[in-house]
C-alpha cells in the first residue's frame, strides 16, 4: 500500500478535477428505444408467421375436400381433381428417406457420443456433420442427379429419398449425439459396473434415458425434409400419375414420382385458377403437417426445447 | 486487550490470521470507543422483508450502516447475508419473483420506492461480487467504464482518474504497463482489485462487497483486506463474509444474520468477545452446525 | 435440447445373470459388432460429404475444362446465346444475402436480448416458440406467400413510394435498365430471406447470450448500466464470436436458399442488377429454374459447376461459422 490512501481526504483527490455528472436522460431514452425496438421486432417476426399461415389457410381451405386427398390432379384447364398422388408420393419418399437416414444417423450419433468422443476422427466427423447441415439443399439435389439419376438415365422417387436422406443424416447424427451427451456418465458407469456389455448399456440404459429427446429429434428431422422442394426438383421430379409398384416407369425406383412440394411449386406458377387453388391446398396440407407435428412434439415432450 | 483473546477464539477455524494483530486491534478499538448511535448513518434499513417467490428470505431486518466504517455481515450460509445487501442497490431486481418490502433509506429516500433512479443509485452504491468479474475489455477500459458512463470528462482527466483509482486499489504498480491488456488476463486477486478500482473510480458513497475473497487465495485476500482498511477513510463499506476471522480483521461493526433475521448488531470486538445472544455465541465459537 | 427423463429402472433381462458369468457369446461379438456398426455410420456422415464433392467435381469437369475460371467473370447465363457466365448470379446472390443479413442480424440480436433479459422465462418461451415456428415453415410456402402477397405489395406500394421520392435517386435504389416495377426484385427476395434466416440467428444469438456469466452481467448492472449498455458494452463482447458464428450460419442459409428466391427474384440471368428494385437471379435459383431447360452436355455440366461453386462458397461460411462458434464455446466455457 502506498501513500494515496492517506493523502486524500473527502471525495475526489486534490489533483483531480471535480467530477461533472452526466445526465441519465439520454441513456435511459436509448435503452427505452431499444426495448421498444425489441418488442416490435419480435412481434413483427411472429406476425409474419401468422400472416403466412393465415394466407395459406384462407386461400387453401376451399381446395380441401375428400377428393383432394384421393384424386389425381385435373387436366390443365379443367376443374375438380386433387393431389392424392402427390400426397402419397411425399409420404413414401419421406418414409424411405427416414428409413435410411434415421438408423444411420442414430448409430453415427452413438459413435460420436460414446466411442469417438473427443478423438481426432470424431472431432473431424463432427465438424463435417455441422458443415453438412449447411449445404444448400439444391446442391444435394444436383449431387443426387449427377450420382444417381444421370447414370441410371431416369428420375425416380428413390433418388428423391436418397437426397432427403442425405440431408437428414447429419441432423440425426448430431441430434443423437447432443442428447446422449446430456445423459449423466454415472448411468453408463453403473451399467458397465454391473458387467453388462457396452452395447447393452448404450442401447438399454443410455438410449432409454434419452428416448423422448431422440424421438423428438427424429420426428422433427423427418418433418423438416418432408417440406423440402429443392432436392426433389431433379431427382423425384414430378408426375401426374399414381405411384405404381416399385419398378417400371411409374414405380418408385423406375420413374418420376409425384410429390407434394414440387407439385405445389409447379401449380402455383400456372395461370389457371384451379391449379393455383390446388397449390394453396397443398401448401395448407404441408403447413398443417409441419407446424402441427412441431407443436405436437412440444406438447408431448414439454421441455422439447428450452425457449 | 480484548483483541488477543478474540483472535485466539477465532483461530480454531484453522485459518491463518493474515493481518498483523496490532492493526486489527487498532481498527477495533476505535469502534469500541465511539458512540454507535451518534455516528452518521449512510444507509438505514428498517423492517426489510425479502421474498423469493412465495418463500420469505428476510424478516424485518433493521440495520444502520455508518459512514466511513466497515460493517461486516456474517452468518451461516443461506441465512440471507447476500440477499440483504443486494437490496441496497436493488440488483436483486434482475430476477423475476424476487421482491423486497420495507425501507432501505439512503440519501433521504427509500431506495425500494418506485421513483428511485437505479442508474444513479448504483453509481452511488457500488458492488464487488464473489467471483472477480472484469468486463471483457482492457484493464484501462474496465476502470474507465463507470467514469465514461456517469461523468463528462476529457481524455486526460479520464487517464488521471483511472490511474488514481488503480493506485488507490493498490494495483497500479502491477498493471501500469498492462493497461492495454484484457482484464481477464490478470490473476484472480488482481482481477478482484481491478473490480474494486472500477467501482471506486466512479466515486460511490458506499461499496458493497459480497464475499469478495471467497474465490481467491490467502495472499491476495490479505491484500484486499489491507485495501479495505485503507478505503474506509473515503467510503462506507459493507462486507458480507462467511469467514469470521476476516470479519474480525476488517470490520468496525458486525451484524450477525441467522435464518433471515438479524440476531445481533454491534461493534465487532463486542460481537466476537462478548456476544449478547446465544445464537451469535454458538456461531462464532463454531458450535454451530 | 434437454428432453431427458432419466429413468433408471432396472433393465428387463440380462445384467444380473450375465454380469458374473464369463464373457459369453453376445459379449464377445456384441461389442465389436456394435462398435463397428456405429463407426461405419459415424464415418458415413463424413464420407457422404466427400462423395458429394467428388461427384460434383467429376460431373462439372466438362464445364470446368471448357470454361475454366472465366465462368466466374462472364456475366450472362444464356446457353442458347453461347454465354456461360455465373457473374450475374454471383452478384445477385451477394446482393440478396446482404439485404437479408442487414435486416435480419439487428432484429435477431434485439429479439435475443428480449428473450434473455427483458421478459420472464414463460413469456420468452412463447415468443421463442413463435419465432421457432417461423423456422419450421418450408421455404416453398415463403415463396408462394411472397409471390402472391409480397410481390404485389412491393410493386404497388413500396416501389412507387420510393421512386417518387428523393430516395429513388440514390445509387442502389435508382431503377436500373432491367427494372420491371420492383415487384420481382432483389429487395423482395432479400426481405423474405431475412424472415427466413431470422429464427436461426435469433436462436444461436440467444444461446450465446445465455452463456455470458451471470456475475459479469450483474457487475454491469451494478455499475449503473442500462440493459442496452450491458448488452452492447459487455455481453456482446463476450458473445461476439458466437454471434459472428451465428451470422455465418444465417449467411450460409441465405446464400443457398432456393425456392423462395426462385419465386421472387425475377429470374433475370443476363446482367448484374444495378438496383435493389431490379430483378436478378442467384446461383441456387438459377440452377432450379434452368436445370430442366438444359439440353446439351455442356449446359448440364455448367449447371453442376454452378452447384459446385455454391457448395464451395457455403462451405467457406459454414467452416468459418464452426470456427467462431468453437471459439465462443472456449471463451465462455459453455457448450453451445
mmCIF file of N, CA and C in Angstrom, chain B residues 256 264 271 274-288:
data_model
loop_
_atom_site.group_PDB
_atom_site.id
_atom_site.type_symbol
_atom_site.label_atom_id
_atom_site.label_comp_id
_atom_site.label_asym_id
_atom_site.label_seq_id
_atom_site.Cartn_x
_atom_site.Cartn_y
_atom_site.Cartn_z
ATOM 1 N N UNK B 256 -24.918 -10.009 12.783
ATOM 2 C CA UNK B 256 -24.998 -11.462 12.663
ATOM 3 C C UNK B 256 -26.393 -11.851 12.180
ATOM 4 N N UNK B 264 -28.065 -10.015 15.935
ATOM 5 C CA UNK B 264 -27.292 -9.126 16.790
ATOM 6 C C UNK B 264 -26.448 -8.174 15.948
ATOM 7 N N UNK B 271 -19.096 -8.208 19.490
ATOM 8 C CA UNK B 271 -19.765 -9.381 18.909
ATOM 9 C C UNK B 271 -18.888 -10.614 19.082
ATOM 10 N N UNK B 274 -17.907 -10.793 23.344
ATOM 11 C CA UNK B 274 -18.936 -10.821 24.359
ATOM 12 C C UNK B 274 -20.329 -10.765 23.724
ATOM 13 N N UNK B 275 -20.650 -11.758 22.923
ATOM 14 C CA UNK B 275 -21.945 -11.718 22.235
ATOM 15 C C UNK B 275 -23.098 -11.765 23.227
ATOM 16 N N UNK B 276 -24.145 -11.027 22.900
ATOM 17 C CA UNK B 276 -25.282 -10.965 23.800
ATOM 18 C C UNK B 276 -26.267 -12.099 23.572
ATOM 19 N N UNK B 277 -26.262 -12.614 22.354
ATOM 20 C CA UNK B 277 -27.238 -13.657 22.028
ATOM 21 C C UNK B 277 -26.569 -15.026 21.982
ATOM 22 N N UNK B 278 -27.330 -16.042 22.379
ATOM 23 C CA UNK B 278 -26.788 -17.387 22.389
ATOM 24 C C UNK B 278 -26.415 -17.865 20.980
ATOM 25 N N UNK B 279 -27.309 -17.546 20.006
ATOM 26 C CA UNK B 279 -27.049 -17.997 18.635
ATOM 27 C C UNK B 279 -25.741 -17.409 18.116
ATOM 28 N N UNK B 280 -25.505 -16.128 18.411
ATOM 29 C CA UNK B 280 -24.271 -15.497 17.971
ATOM 30 C C UNK B 280 -23.070 -16.213 18.577
ATOM 31 N N UNK B 281 -23.171 -16.456 19.859
ATOM 32 C CA UNK B 281 -22.071 -17.105 20.548
ATOM 33 C C UNK B 281 -21.802 -18.482 19.954
ATOM 34 N N UNK B 282 -22.876 -19.235 19.749
ATOM 35 C CA UNK B 282 -22.719 -20.563 19.162
ATOM 36 C C UNK B 282 -22.018 -20.482 17.816
ATOM 37 N N UNK B 283 -22.419 -19.480 17.042
ATOM 38 C CA UNK B 283 -21.857 -19.375 15.698
ATOM 39 C C UNK B 283 -20.386 -19.018 15.753
ATOM 40 N N UNK B 284 -20.044 -17.987 16.532
ATOM 41 C CA UNK B 284 -18.654 -17.538 16.481
ATOM 42 C C UNK B 284 -17.719 -18.503 17.192
ATOM 43 N N UNK B 285 -18.252 -19.316 18.080
ATOM 44 C CA UNK B 285 -17.367 -20.290 18.717
ATOM 45 C C UNK B 285 -17.365 -21.594 17.937
ATOM 46 N N UNK B 286 -18.095 -21.598 16.840
ATOM 47 C CA UNK B 286 -18.050 -22.777 15.980
ATOM 48 C C UNK B 286 -18.889 -23.924 16.489
ATOM 49 N N UNK B 287 -19.747 -23.646 17.460
ATOM 50 C CA UNK B 287 -20.565 -24.730 17.993
ATOM 51 C C UNK B 287 -21.806 -24.980 17.133
ATOM 52 N N UNK B 288 -21.791 -24.285 16.037
ATOM 53 C CA UNK B 288 -22.939 -24.253 15.166
ATOM 54 C C UNK B 288 -22.856 -25.361 14.151
#
